[in-house]
Amino acid sequence: MTRSTDLETYDTLENIRDAYDVVVVGGGAAGLSGALMLARSRRTVLVVDAGEPRNAPAEGAHALLGLDGIRPTDLLARGRAEVRGYGGHVVPCAVTAVTAVTAGTAVTQSTEGFRIALADGRSVGARRVLAATGLVDQLPDIPGLRGRWGKDVVHCPYCHGWEVRDQAIGVLATGPFSVHQALLFRQLSDDVVFFAHSRPAPTGEEAGQLAARGIRVVTGAVAAVETGTLGSGAERDRLTGVRLADGTVVPREALAVATRMVARADFLAPLGLRPVVHPSGVAEHIPADPTGQTSIPGIWVAGNITDPTAQVSHSVAAGATAGARINADLVAAEARAAVAARASSAAS
């Protein structure tokens, strides 16, 4: 949720316009990057931000060139200020639905734009929409896991691996890529344990890979994540172990978990856009072409809503790409309209 201390970096809902060239749904890295590109192209832009960034629990955003380790909330505050500096509007609110505005007869209807319904009852018009609401990480229902998420319960070796290097790391099996995840974290620590949990223990080539890399396999269901203090003078509680259903506790300092990732996209349902299974099989996403264009003309997506594995740097790039292509699409539409108007004027 949006913190009261962040409100000074937003515009007020009372001052928004009735219509914009582009409405960006989602105020994360992808959405703000797209909005920045559009605002710098002198487009009227509104960013609607529900204030629920996926990486909010993390202490820092990593592998982001020039800003490595910046707090996610600080990065977004900077982004909001930059967008507003070019005349864009950013408001703290959620979007409940996006609907098409059509013109013409029932036989020759065409989309003229979109109407975006806000959670507070307002609605605004947009010629184009960029959806960048990210995704929700669905964690296994294991006591203690959610409370450590983004701290010492992590998922990505590139996002958080350096921060848990040389620690006693556990990998909780949740899907077909968990063995690969264990091998990635083995690059960062000599002490890695693979918890099979509710899945069968690895066999064949996978079992051989784990054994060759010195990764111990522990079978049996995981009952809970243990927390406490490690060593003398510990400043805060942290993960201390993984407790199995039989009561055994395996000491660990960090636990890697691959989540089930589901796109935040309910507001696109009125357009017929709904999440589908990602080719990886471990996520749901909104499909799009490399520029972010969806199957619905005028609707673009960027960031984790379409690319579940995108890090912050990838999302920034995707948002910029989508913003540039949306601007180009509007430029082309405006050129067509100008040519038609000129021809009509000449004919009369």
mmCIF file of C-alpha atoms in Angstrom:
data_model
loop_
_atom_site.group_PDB
_atom_site.id
_atom_site.type_symbol
_atom_site.label_atom_id
_atom_site.label_comp_id
_atom_site.label_asym_id
_atom_site.label_seq_id
_atom_site.Cartn_x
_atom_site.Cartn_y
_atom_site.Cartn_z
ATOM 1 C CA MET A 1 0.000 0.000 0.000
ATOM 2 C CA THR A 2 1.037 3.591 -0.553
ATOM 3 C CA ARG A 3 2.650 5.112 2.535
ATOM 4 C CA SER A 4 1.503 8.529 3.707
ATOM 5 C CA THR A 5 5.109 9.734 3.533
ATOM 6 C CA ASP A 6 5.086 9.017 -0.223
ATOM 7 C CA LEU A 7 2.021 11.115 -0.992
ATOM 8 C CA GLU A 8 4.054 14.259 -1.655
ATOM 9 C CA THR A 9 5.529 12.552 -4.732
ATOM 10 C CA TYR A 10 2.049 12.131 -6.280
ATOM 11 C CA ASP A 11 -0.497 14.425 -7.868
ATOM 12 C CA THR A 12 -3.967 14.725 -6.344
ATOM 13 C CA LEU A 13 -6.879 12.885 -7.917
ATOM 14 C CA GLU A 14 -8.941 16.062 -7.865
ATOM 15 C CA ASN A 15 -6.642 17.702 -10.410
ATOM 16 C CA ILE A 16 -6.539 15.005 -13.094
ATOM 17 C CA ARG A 17 -7.951 15.623 -16.554
ATOM 18 C CA ASP A 18 -10.911 13.909 -18.141
ATOM 19 C CA ALA A 19 -8.769 12.446 -20.914
ATOM 20 C CA TYR A 20 -5.113 11.775 -21.781
ATOM 21 C CA ASP A 21 -3.123 10.600 -24.740
ATOM 22 C CA VAL A 22 -1.968 7.634 -22.658
ATOM 23 C CA VAL A 23 -2.982 6.191 -19.301
ATOM 24 C CA VAL A 24 -0.353 3.985 -17.684
ATOM 25 C CA VAL A 25 -1.788 1.466 -15.246
ATOM 26 C CA GLY A 26 0.906 0.637 -12.695
ATOM 27 C CA GLY A 27 3.563 2.849 -11.157
ATOM 28 C CA GLY A 28 6.479 0.431 -10.981
ATOM 29 C CA ALA A 29 9.708 0.500 -12.967
ATOM 30 C CA ALA A 30 8.093 -0.474 -16.268
ATOM 31 C CA GLY A 31 5.147 1.887 -15.996
ATOM 32 C CA LEU A 32 7.174 4.909 -14.925
ATOM 33 C CA SER A 33 9.785 4.254 -17.607
ATOM 34 C CA GLY A 34 7.087 4.157 -20.275
ATOM 35 C CA ALA A 35 5.466 7.283 -18.877
ATOM 36 C CA LEU A 36 8.803 9.106 -18.875
ATOM 37 C CA MET A 37 9.378 8.290 -22.546
ATOM 38 C CA LEU A 38 5.890 9.502 -23.427
ATOM 39 C CA ALA A 39 6.022 12.655 -21.324
ATOM 40 C CA ARG A 40 9.345 13.602 -22.935
ATOM 41 C CA SER A 41 7.561 13.235 -26.295
ATOM 42 C CA ARG A 42 5.064 15.874 -25.108
ATOM 43 C CA ARG A 43 2.248 13.371 -24.667
ATOM 44 C CA THR A 44 -0.345 13.915 -21.963
ATOM 45 C CA VAL A 45 0.213 11.005 -19.593
ATOM 46 C CA LEU A 46 -1.488 9.764 -16.438
ATOM 47 C CA VAL A 47 0.105 7.054 -14.287
ATOM 48 C CA VAL A 48 -2.334 5.305 -11.957
ATOM 49 C CA ASP A 49 -0.376 3.612 -9.184
ATOM 50 C CA ALA A 50 -1.987 1.244 -6.670
ATOM 51 C CA GLY A 51 1.196 1.422 -4.578
ATOM 52 C CA GLU A 52 1.847 -2.326 -4.349
ATOM 53 C CA PRO A 53 5.223 -2.945 -6.029
ATOM 54 C CA ARG A 54 6.282 -6.589 -6.172
ATOM 55 C CA ASN A 55 9.739 -5.834 -4.759
ATOM 56 C CA ALA A 56 8.564 -3.684 -1.836
ATOM 57 C CA PRO A 57 9.796 -6.214 0.799
ATOM 58 C CA ALA A 58 13.333 -6.169 -0.646
ATOM 59 C CA GLU A 59 15.992 -3.974 0.927
ATOM 60 C CA GLY A 60 17.506 -3.102 -2.435
ATOM 61 C CA ALA A 61 17.146 -3.444 -6.191
ATOM 62 C CA HIS A 62 20.259 -5.067 -7.603
ATOM 63 C CA ALA A 63 22.030 -5.494 -10.950
ATOM 64 C CA LEU A 64 20.660 -2.080 -11.931
ATOM 65 C CA LEU A 65 23.550 -0.252 -13.555
ATOM 66 C CA GLY A 66 24.431 2.974 -11.775
ATOM 67 C CA LEU A 67 21.808 2.416 -9.063
ATOM 68 C CA ASP A 68 22.765 -1.011 -7.702
ATOM 69 C CA GLY A 69 21.322 -1.516 -4.219
ATOM 70 C CA ILE A 70 18.890 1.407 -4.296
ATOM 71 C CA ARG A 71 15.810 0.884 -2.153
ATOM 72 C CA PRO A 72 12.882 0.001 -4.430
ATOM 73 C CA THR A 73 10.684 2.676 -2.854
ATOM 74 C CA ASP A 74 13.378 5.315 -3.405
ATOM 75 C CA LEU A 75 13.773 4.287 -7.052
ATOM 76 C CA LEU A 76 10.054 4.678 -7.664
ATOM 77 C CA ALA A 77 9.917 8.018 -5.843
ATOM 78 C CA ARG A 78 12.662 9.275 -8.165
ATOM 79 C CA GLY A 79 10.749 7.951 -11.148
ATOM 80 C CA ARG A 80 7.541 9.679 -10.133
ATOM 81 C CA ALA A 81 9.395 12.969 -9.725
ATOM 82 C CA GLU A 82 10.966 12.607 -13.177
ATOM 83 C CA VAL A 83 7.641 11.871 -14.877
ATOM 84 C CA ARG A 84 5.993 14.814 -13.147
ATOM 85 C CA GLY A 85 8.933 17.025 -14.086
ATOM 86 C CA TYR A 86 7.977 16.577 -17.745
ATOM 87 C CA GLY A 87 4.307 17.351 -17.130
ATOM 88 C CA GLY A 88 3.022 13.826 -16.538
ATOM 89 C CA HIS A 89 0.506 13.149 -13.783
ATOM 90 C CA VAL A 90 0.953 10.344 -11.231
ATOM 91 C CA VAL A 91 -1.873 9.511 -8.821
ATOM 92 C CA PRO A 92 -2.183 6.960 -5.982
ATOM 93 C CA CYS A 93 -5.167 4.823 -6.908
ATOM 94 C CA ALA A 94 -6.148 1.487 -8.426
ATOM 95 C CA VAL A 95 -7.805 0.773 -11.768
ATOM 96 C CA THR A 96 -10.845 -1.490 -11.699
ATOM 97 C CA ALA A 97 -11.577 -1.799 -15.429
ATOM 98 C CA VAL A 98 -10.515 -0.693 -18.890
ATOM 99 C CA THR A 99 -13.256 -0.606 -21.531
ATOM 100 C CA ALA A 100 -13.180 0.283 -25.208
ATOM 101 C CA VAL A 101 -14.934 3.376 -26.545
ATOM 102 C CA THR A 102 -16.379 2.560 -29.950
ATOM 103 C CA ALA A 103 -17.819 4.597 -32.800
ATOM 104 C CA GLY A 104 -19.843 3.812 -35.913
ATOM 105 C CA THR A 105 -22.674 1.401 -36.570
ATOM 106 C CA ALA A 106 -23.003 -2.105 -35.176
ATOM 107 C CA VAL A 107 -21.555 -3.391 -38.441
ATOM 108 C CA THR A 108 -18.651 -0.939 -38.772
ATOM 109 C CA GLN A 109 -17.652 -0.270 -35.172
ATOM 110 C CA SER A 110 -14.069 0.818 -34.515
ATOM 111 C CA THR A 111 -12.210 1.558 -31.312
ATOM 112 C CA GLU A 112 -11.712 5.280 -30.741
ATOM 113 C CA GLY A 113 -10.064 4.966 -27.353
ATOM 114 C CA PHE A 114 -10.583 3.633 -23.878
ATOM 115 C CA ARG A 115 -12.255 4.525 -20.616
ATOM 116 C CA ILE A 116 -10.352 3.712 -17.442
ATOM 117 C CA ALA A 117 -12.411 3.229 -14.295
ATOM 118 C CA LEU A 118 -10.652 4.175 -11.050
ATOM 119 C CA ALA A 119 -11.292 2.594 -7.662
ATOM 120 C CA ASP A 120 -12.605 5.865 -6.201
ATOM 121 C CA GLY A 121 -15.423 6.056 -8.749
ATOM 122 C CA ARG A 122 -13.797 8.442 -11.226
ATOM 123 C CA SER A 123 -13.000 7.512 -14.803
ATOM 124 C CA VAL A 124 -10.664 8.983 -17.412
ATOM 125 C CA GLY A 125 -10.338 8.618 -21.155
ATOM 126 C CA ALA A 126 -7.222 7.499 -23.010
ATOM 127 C CA ARG A 127 -6.258 7.113 -26.644
ATOM 128 C CA ARG A 128 -3.815 4.359 -25.679
ATOM 129 C CA VAL A 129 -3.182 2.283 -22.535
ATOM 130 C CA LEU A 130 0.042 0.851 -21.135
ATOM 131 C CA ALA A 131 -0.585 -1.870 -18.535
ATOM 132 C CA ALA A 132 2.376 -2.389 -16.208
ATOM 133 C CA THR A 133 0.837 -3.755 -13.023
ATOM 134 C CA GLY A 134 3.308 -6.577 -12.547
ATOM 135 C CA LEU A 135 2.461 -9.863 -10.907
ATOM 136 C CA VAL A 136 1.669 -11.555 -7.623
ATOM 137 C CA ASP A 137 4.040 -14.144 -6.167
ATOM 138 C CA GLN A 138 2.097 -17.114 -4.805
ATOM 139 C CA LEU A 139 4.207 -18.787 -2.107
ATOM 140 C CA PRO A 140 3.727 -22.318 -0.762
ATOM 141 C CA ASP A 141 1.481 -22.395 2.300
ATOM 142 C CA ILE A 142 4.258 -22.973 4.821
ATOM 143 C CA PRO A 143 4.200 -21.166 8.187
ATOM 144 C CA GLY A 144 6.857 -18.467 8.467
ATOM 145 C CA LEU A 145 7.637 -18.308 4.756
ATOM 146 C CA ARG A 146 5.714 -15.161 3.825
ATOM 147 C CA GLY A 147 7.099 -13.203 6.770
ATOM 148 C CA ARG A 148 10.681 -13.670 5.560
ATOM 149 C CA TRP A 149 9.872 -13.061 1.874
ATOM 150 C CA GLY A 150 12.241 -10.569 0.286
ATOM 151 C CA LYS A 151 14.596 -10.782 3.262
ATOM 152 C CA ASP A 152 16.183 -14.205 3.689
ATOM 153 C CA VAL A 153 13.512 -16.085 1.737
ATOM 154 C CA VAL A 154 14.400 -15.239 -1.865
ATOM 155 C CA HIS A 155 13.778 -16.506 -5.370
ATOM 156 C CA CYS A 156 16.306 -15.056 -7.827
ATOM 157 C CA PRO A 157 20.077 -15.620 -7.630
ATOM 158 C CA TYR A 158 20.658 -12.540 -9.773
ATOM 159 C CA CYS A 159 18.427 -10.285 -7.656
ATOM 160 C CA HIS A 160 19.491 -11.510 -4.202
ATOM 161 C CA GLY A 161 22.260 -14.063 -4.639
ATOM 162 C CA TRP A 162 25.181 -11.827 -3.724
ATOM 163 C CA GLU A 163 23.437 -10.859 -0.491
ATOM 164 C CA VAL A 164 23.256 -14.511 0.659
ATOM 165 C CA ARG A 165 26.634 -15.612 -0.687
ATOM 166 C CA ASP A 166 28.628 -18.058 1.455
ATOM 167 C CA GLN A 167 25.626 -18.638 3.717
ATOM 168 C CA ALA A 168 23.891 -21.924 4.467
ATOM 169 C CA ILE A 169 21.264 -21.866 1.709
ATOM 170 C CA GLY A 170 18.233 -24.091 1.309
ATOM 171 C CA VAL A 171 16.280 -24.551 -1.916
ATOM 172 C CA LEU A 172 12.633 -25.528 -1.566
ATOM 173 C CA ALA A 173 11.415 -27.663 -4.467
ATOM 174 C CA THR A 174 8.218 -26.209 -5.921
ATOM 175 C CA GLY A 175 8.401 -27.071 -9.610
ATOM 176 C CA PRO A 176 10.319 -28.584 -12.509
ATOM 177 C CA PHE A 177 13.048 -25.923 -12.424
ATOM 178 C CA SER A 178 13.938 -26.255 -8.742
ATOM 179 C CA VAL A 179 17.015 -28.395 -9.424
ATOM 180 C CA HIS A 180 18.263 -25.731 -11.836
ATOM 181 C CA GLN A 181 17.612 -23.139 -9.138
ATOM 182 C CA ALA A 182 19.701 -25.167 -6.685
ATOM 183 C CA LEU A 183 22.577 -25.332 -9.164
ATOM 184 C CA LEU A 184 22.429 -21.552 -9.613
ATOM 185 C CA PHE A 185 22.623 -20.922 -5.875
ATOM 186 C CA ARG A 186 25.467 -23.462 -5.587
ATOM 187 C CA GLN A 187 27.499 -20.926 -7.578
ATOM 188 C CA LEU A 188 27.152 -18.610 -4.574
ATOM 189 C CA SER A 189 27.722 -20.964 -1.646
ATOM 190 C CA ASP A 190 29.404 -24.271 -0.888
ATOM 191 C CA ASP A 191 26.601 -25.152 1.553
ATOM 192 C CA VAL A 192 23.350 -25.775 -0.313
ATOM 193 C CA VAL A 193 20.589 -28.185 0.715
ATOM 194 C CA PHE A 194 17.764 -29.219 -1.603
ATOM 195 C CA PHE A 195 14.427 -29.795 0.153
ATOM 196 C CA ALA A 196 12.256 -32.111 -1.959
ATOM 197 C CA HIS A 197 9.213 -31.165 0.154
ATOM 198 C CA SER A 198 6.062 -32.504 -1.561
ATOM 199 C CA ARG A 199 7.820 -33.456 -4.787
ATOM 200 C CA PRO A 200 9.644 -36.704 -5.556
ATOM 201 C CA ALA A 201 13.363 -36.700 -4.872
ATOM 202 C CA PRO A 202 15.395 -35.972 -8.022
ATOM 203 C CA THR A 203 16.503 -39.000 -10.009
ATOM 204 C CA GLY A 204 18.688 -39.747 -12.988
ATOM 205 C CA GLU A 205 20.684 -36.879 -14.451
ATOM 206 C CA GLU A 206 19.320 -34.328 -11.980
ATOM 207 C CA ALA A 207 20.280 -36.459 -8.997
ATOM 208 C CA GLY A 208 23.738 -36.873 -10.487
ATOM 209 C CA GLN A 209 24.149 -33.143 -10.942
ATOM 210 C CA LEU A 210 23.181 -32.401 -7.346
ATOM 211 C CA ALA A 211 25.492 -35.079 -6.012
ATOM 212 C CA ALA A 212 28.397 -33.939 -8.162
ATOM 213 C CA ARG A 213 27.998 -30.377 -6.914
ATOM 214 C CA GLY A 214 27.789 -31.457 -3.278
ATOM 215 C CA ILE A 215 24.150 -30.447 -2.819
ATOM 216 C CA ARG A 216 22.501 -32.585 -0.158
ATOM 217 C CA VAL A 217 18.932 -33.724 -0.838
ATOM 218 C CA VAL A 218 16.503 -33.794 2.096
ATOM 219 C CA THR A 219 13.228 -35.668 1.593
ATOM 220 C CA GLY A 220 10.037 -35.240 3.565
ATOM 221 C CA ALA A 221 7.524 -32.408 3.757
ATOM 222 C CA VAL A 222 8.619 -29.020 5.071
ATOM 223 C CA ALA A 223 6.388 -27.986 7.988
ATOM 224 C CA ALA A 224 7.675 -24.496 8.790
ATOM 225 C CA VAL A 225 10.432 -21.937 8.504
ATOM 226 C CA GLU A 226 12.199 -21.320 11.801
ATOM 227 C CA THR A 227 13.306 -17.840 12.834
ATOM 228 C CA GLY A 228 15.432 -16.517 15.674
ATOM 229 C CA THR A 229 18.833 -14.933 16.127
ATOM 230 C CA LEU A 230 22.131 -16.120 14.756
ATOM 231 C CA GLY A 231 25.300 -15.594 16.788
ATOM 232 C CA SER A 232 25.898 -13.116 19.572
ATOM 233 C CA GLY A 233 24.843 -9.527 19.178
ATOM 234 C CA ALA A 234 22.427 -10.220 16.329
ATOM 235 C CA GLU A 235 20.513 -7.047 15.610
ATOM 236 C CA ARG A 236 17.310 -8.652 14.355
ATOM 237 C CA ASP A 237 15.473 -11.897 13.973
ATOM 238 C CA ARG A 238 16.177 -13.871 10.848
ATOM 239 C CA LEU A 239 15.716 -17.280 9.298
ATOM 240 C CA THR A 240 17.567 -19.944 11.266
ATOM 241 C CA GLY A 241 16.330 -23.225 9.853
ATOM 242 C CA VAL A 242 13.791 -25.353 8.028
ATOM 243 C CA ARG A 243 11.619 -27.674 10.137
ATOM 244 C CA LEU A 244 10.380 -30.904 8.579
ATOM 245 C CA ALA A 245 7.093 -32.660 9.357
ATOM 246 C CA ASP A 246 8.935 -35.226 11.493
ATOM 247 C CA GLY A 247 10.306 -32.448 13.717
ATOM 248 C CA THR A 248 13.822 -32.404 12.300
ATOM 249 C CA VAL A 249 15.254 -28.902 11.934
ATOM 250 C CA VAL A 250 17.870 -28.332 9.255
ATOM 251 C CA PRO A 251 19.845 -25.162 10.086
ATOM 252 C CA ARG A 252 19.736 -22.661 7.213
ATOM 253 C CA GLU A 253 20.420 -18.942 6.872
ATOM 254 C CA ALA A 254 18.566 -18.377 3.611
ATOM 255 C CA LEU A 255 15.917 -20.219 1.630
ATOM 256 C CA ALA A 256 15.316 -19.986 -2.116
ATOM 257 C CA VAL A 257 11.774 -20.587 -3.326
ATOM 258 C CA ALA A 258 10.433 -20.456 -6.865
ATOM 259 C CA THR A 259 6.957 -18.922 -6.656
ATOM 260 C CA ARG A 260 3.889 -19.319 -8.815
ATOM 261 C CA MET A 261 3.655 -15.969 -10.623
ATOM 262 C CA VAL A 262 0.276 -14.590 -11.698
ATOM 263 C CA ALA A 263 -0.180 -11.354 -13.653
ATOM 264 C CA ARG A 264 -2.253 -8.579 -12.065
ATOM 265 C CA ALA A 265 -4.623 -8.138 -14.986
ATOM 266 C CA ASP A 266 -8.257 -8.376 -13.851
ATOM 267 C CA PHE A 267 -8.893 -4.821 -15.071
ATOM 268 C CA LEU A 268 -8.206 -5.932 -18.654
ATOM 269 C CA ALA A 269 -10.916 -8.621 -18.632
ATOM 270 C CA PRO A 270 -13.608 -6.309 -20.133
ATOM 271 C CA LEU A 271 -11.415 -6.119 -23.254
ATOM 272 C CA GLY A 272 -11.116 -9.900 -23.446
ATOM 273 C CA LEU A 273 -7.495 -9.853 -22.284
ATOM 274 C CA ARG A 274 -6.870 -12.469 -19.633
ATOM 275 C CA PRO A 275 -3.678 -14.093 -18.337
ATOM 276 C CA VAL A 276 -2.647 -17.343 -19.983
ATOM 277 C CA VAL A 277 -0.032 -19.885 -18.999
ATOM 278 C CA HIS A 278 3.488 -18.686 -19.771
ATOM 279 C CA PRO A 279 5.585 -20.978 -22.006
ATOM 280 C CA SER A 280 7.716 -21.820 -18.951
ATOM 281 C CA GLY A 281 4.667 -23.355 -17.287
ATOM 282 C CA VAL A 282 5.384 -21.681 -13.940
ATOM 283 C CA ALA A 283 3.535 -18.410 -14.443
ATOM 284 C CA GLU A 284 0.558 -16.679 -16.020
ATOM 285 C CA HIS A 285 1.045 -13.599 -18.181
ATOM 286 C CA ILE A 286 -0.498 -11.340 -20.815
ATOM 287 C CA PRO A 287 1.092 -12.259 -24.178
ATOM 288 C CA ALA A 288 2.535 -9.462 -26.311
ATOM 289 C CA ASP A 289 4.967 -8.886 -29.155
ATOM 290 C CA PRO A 290 8.550 -7.695 -28.439
ATOM 291 C CA THR A 291 7.374 -4.058 -28.277
ATOM 292 C CA GLY A 292 4.629 -4.798 -25.753
ATOM 293 C CA GLN A 293 1.712 -4.626 -28.204
ATOM 294 C CA THR A 294 -1.072 -7.008 -27.196
ATOM 295 C CA SER A 295 -3.725 -8.608 -29.401
ATOM 296 C CA ILE A 296 -5.986 -5.613 -28.667
ATOM 297 C CA PRO A 297 -5.047 -2.552 -30.771
ATOM 298 C CA GLY A 298 -4.174 0.355 -28.515
ATOM 299 C CA ILE A 299 -3.262 -1.774 -25.489
ATOM 300 C CA TRP A 300 0.389 -2.320 -24.590
ATOM 301 C CA VAL A 301 1.962 -4.193 -21.671
ATOM 302 C CA ALA A 302 5.422 -3.989 -20.105
ATOM 303 C CA GLY A 303 7.282 -5.563 -17.203
ATOM 304 C CA ASN A 304 6.301 -8.594 -15.168
ATOM 305 C CA ILE A 305 2.685 -8.561 -16.369
ATOM 306 C CA THR A 306 3.983 -10.009 -19.644
ATOM 307 C CA ASP A 307 7.548 -11.139 -18.783
ATOM 308 C CA PRO A 308 7.459 -12.898 -15.378
ATOM 309 C CA THR A 309 11.245 -13.250 -15.125
ATOM 310 C CA ALA A 310 12.099 -9.623 -15.903
ATOM 311 C CA GLN A 311 14.325 -7.884 -13.359
ATOM 312 C CA VAL A 312 14.059 -4.153 -12.699
ATOM 313 C CA SER A 313 16.543 -3.333 -15.452
ATOM 314 C CA HIS A 314 14.586 -5.405 -17.987
ATOM 315 C CA SER A 315 11.322 -3.772 -16.918
ATOM 316 C CA VAL A 316 12.786 -0.291 -17.310
ATOM 317 C CA ALA A 317 13.912 -1.158 -20.833
ATOM 318 C CA ALA A 318 10.573 -2.759 -21.721
ATOM 319 C CA GLY A 319 8.675 0.270 -20.458
ATOM 320 C CA ALA A 320 10.842 2.598 -22.530
ATOM 321 C CA THR A 321 10.333 0.437 -25.627
ATOM 322 C CA ALA A 322 6.571 0.331 -25.155
ATOM 323 C CA GLY A 323 6.433 4.084 -24.533
ATOM 324 C CA ALA A 324 8.352 4.817 -27.730
ATOM 325 C CA ARG A 325 6.151 2.496 -29.793
ATOM 326 C CA ILE A 326 2.968 3.976 -28.352
ATOM 327 C CA ASN A 327 4.187 7.438 -29.284
ATOM 328 C CA ALA A 328 5.035 6.219 -32.807
ATOM 329 C CA ASP A 329 1.564 4.686 -33.088
ATOM 330 C CA LEU A 330 -0.032 7.995 -32.111
ATOM 331 C CA VAL A 331 2.208 9.901 -34.525
ATOM 332 C CA ALA A 332 1.103 7.610 -37.362
ATOM 333 C CA ALA A 333 -2.574 8.024 -36.433
ATOM 334 C CA GLU A 334 -2.195 11.791 -36.311
ATOM 335 C CA ALA A 335 -0.469 11.830 -39.700
ATOM 336 C CA ARG A 336 -3.299 9.779 -41.241
ATOM 337 C CA ALA A 337 -5.887 12.115 -39.755
ATOM 338 C CA ALA A 338 -4.010 15.187 -41.038
ATOM 339 C CA VAL A 339 -3.767 13.740 -44.549
ATOM 340 C CA ALA A 340 -7.488 12.877 -44.545
ATOM 341 C CA ALA A 341 -8.403 16.349 -43.272
ATOM 342 C CA ARG A 342 -6.268 17.996 -45.943
ATOM 343 C CA ALA A 343 -7.804 15.869 -48.671
ATOM 344 C CA SER A 344 -11.297 16.644 -47.428
ATOM 345 C CA SER A 345 -10.535 20.361 -47.352
ATOM 346 C CA ALA A 346 -9.152 20.264 -50.883
ATOM 347 C CA ALA A 347 -12.198 18.377 -52.156
ATOM 348 C CA SER A 348 -14.568 20.973 -50.731
#
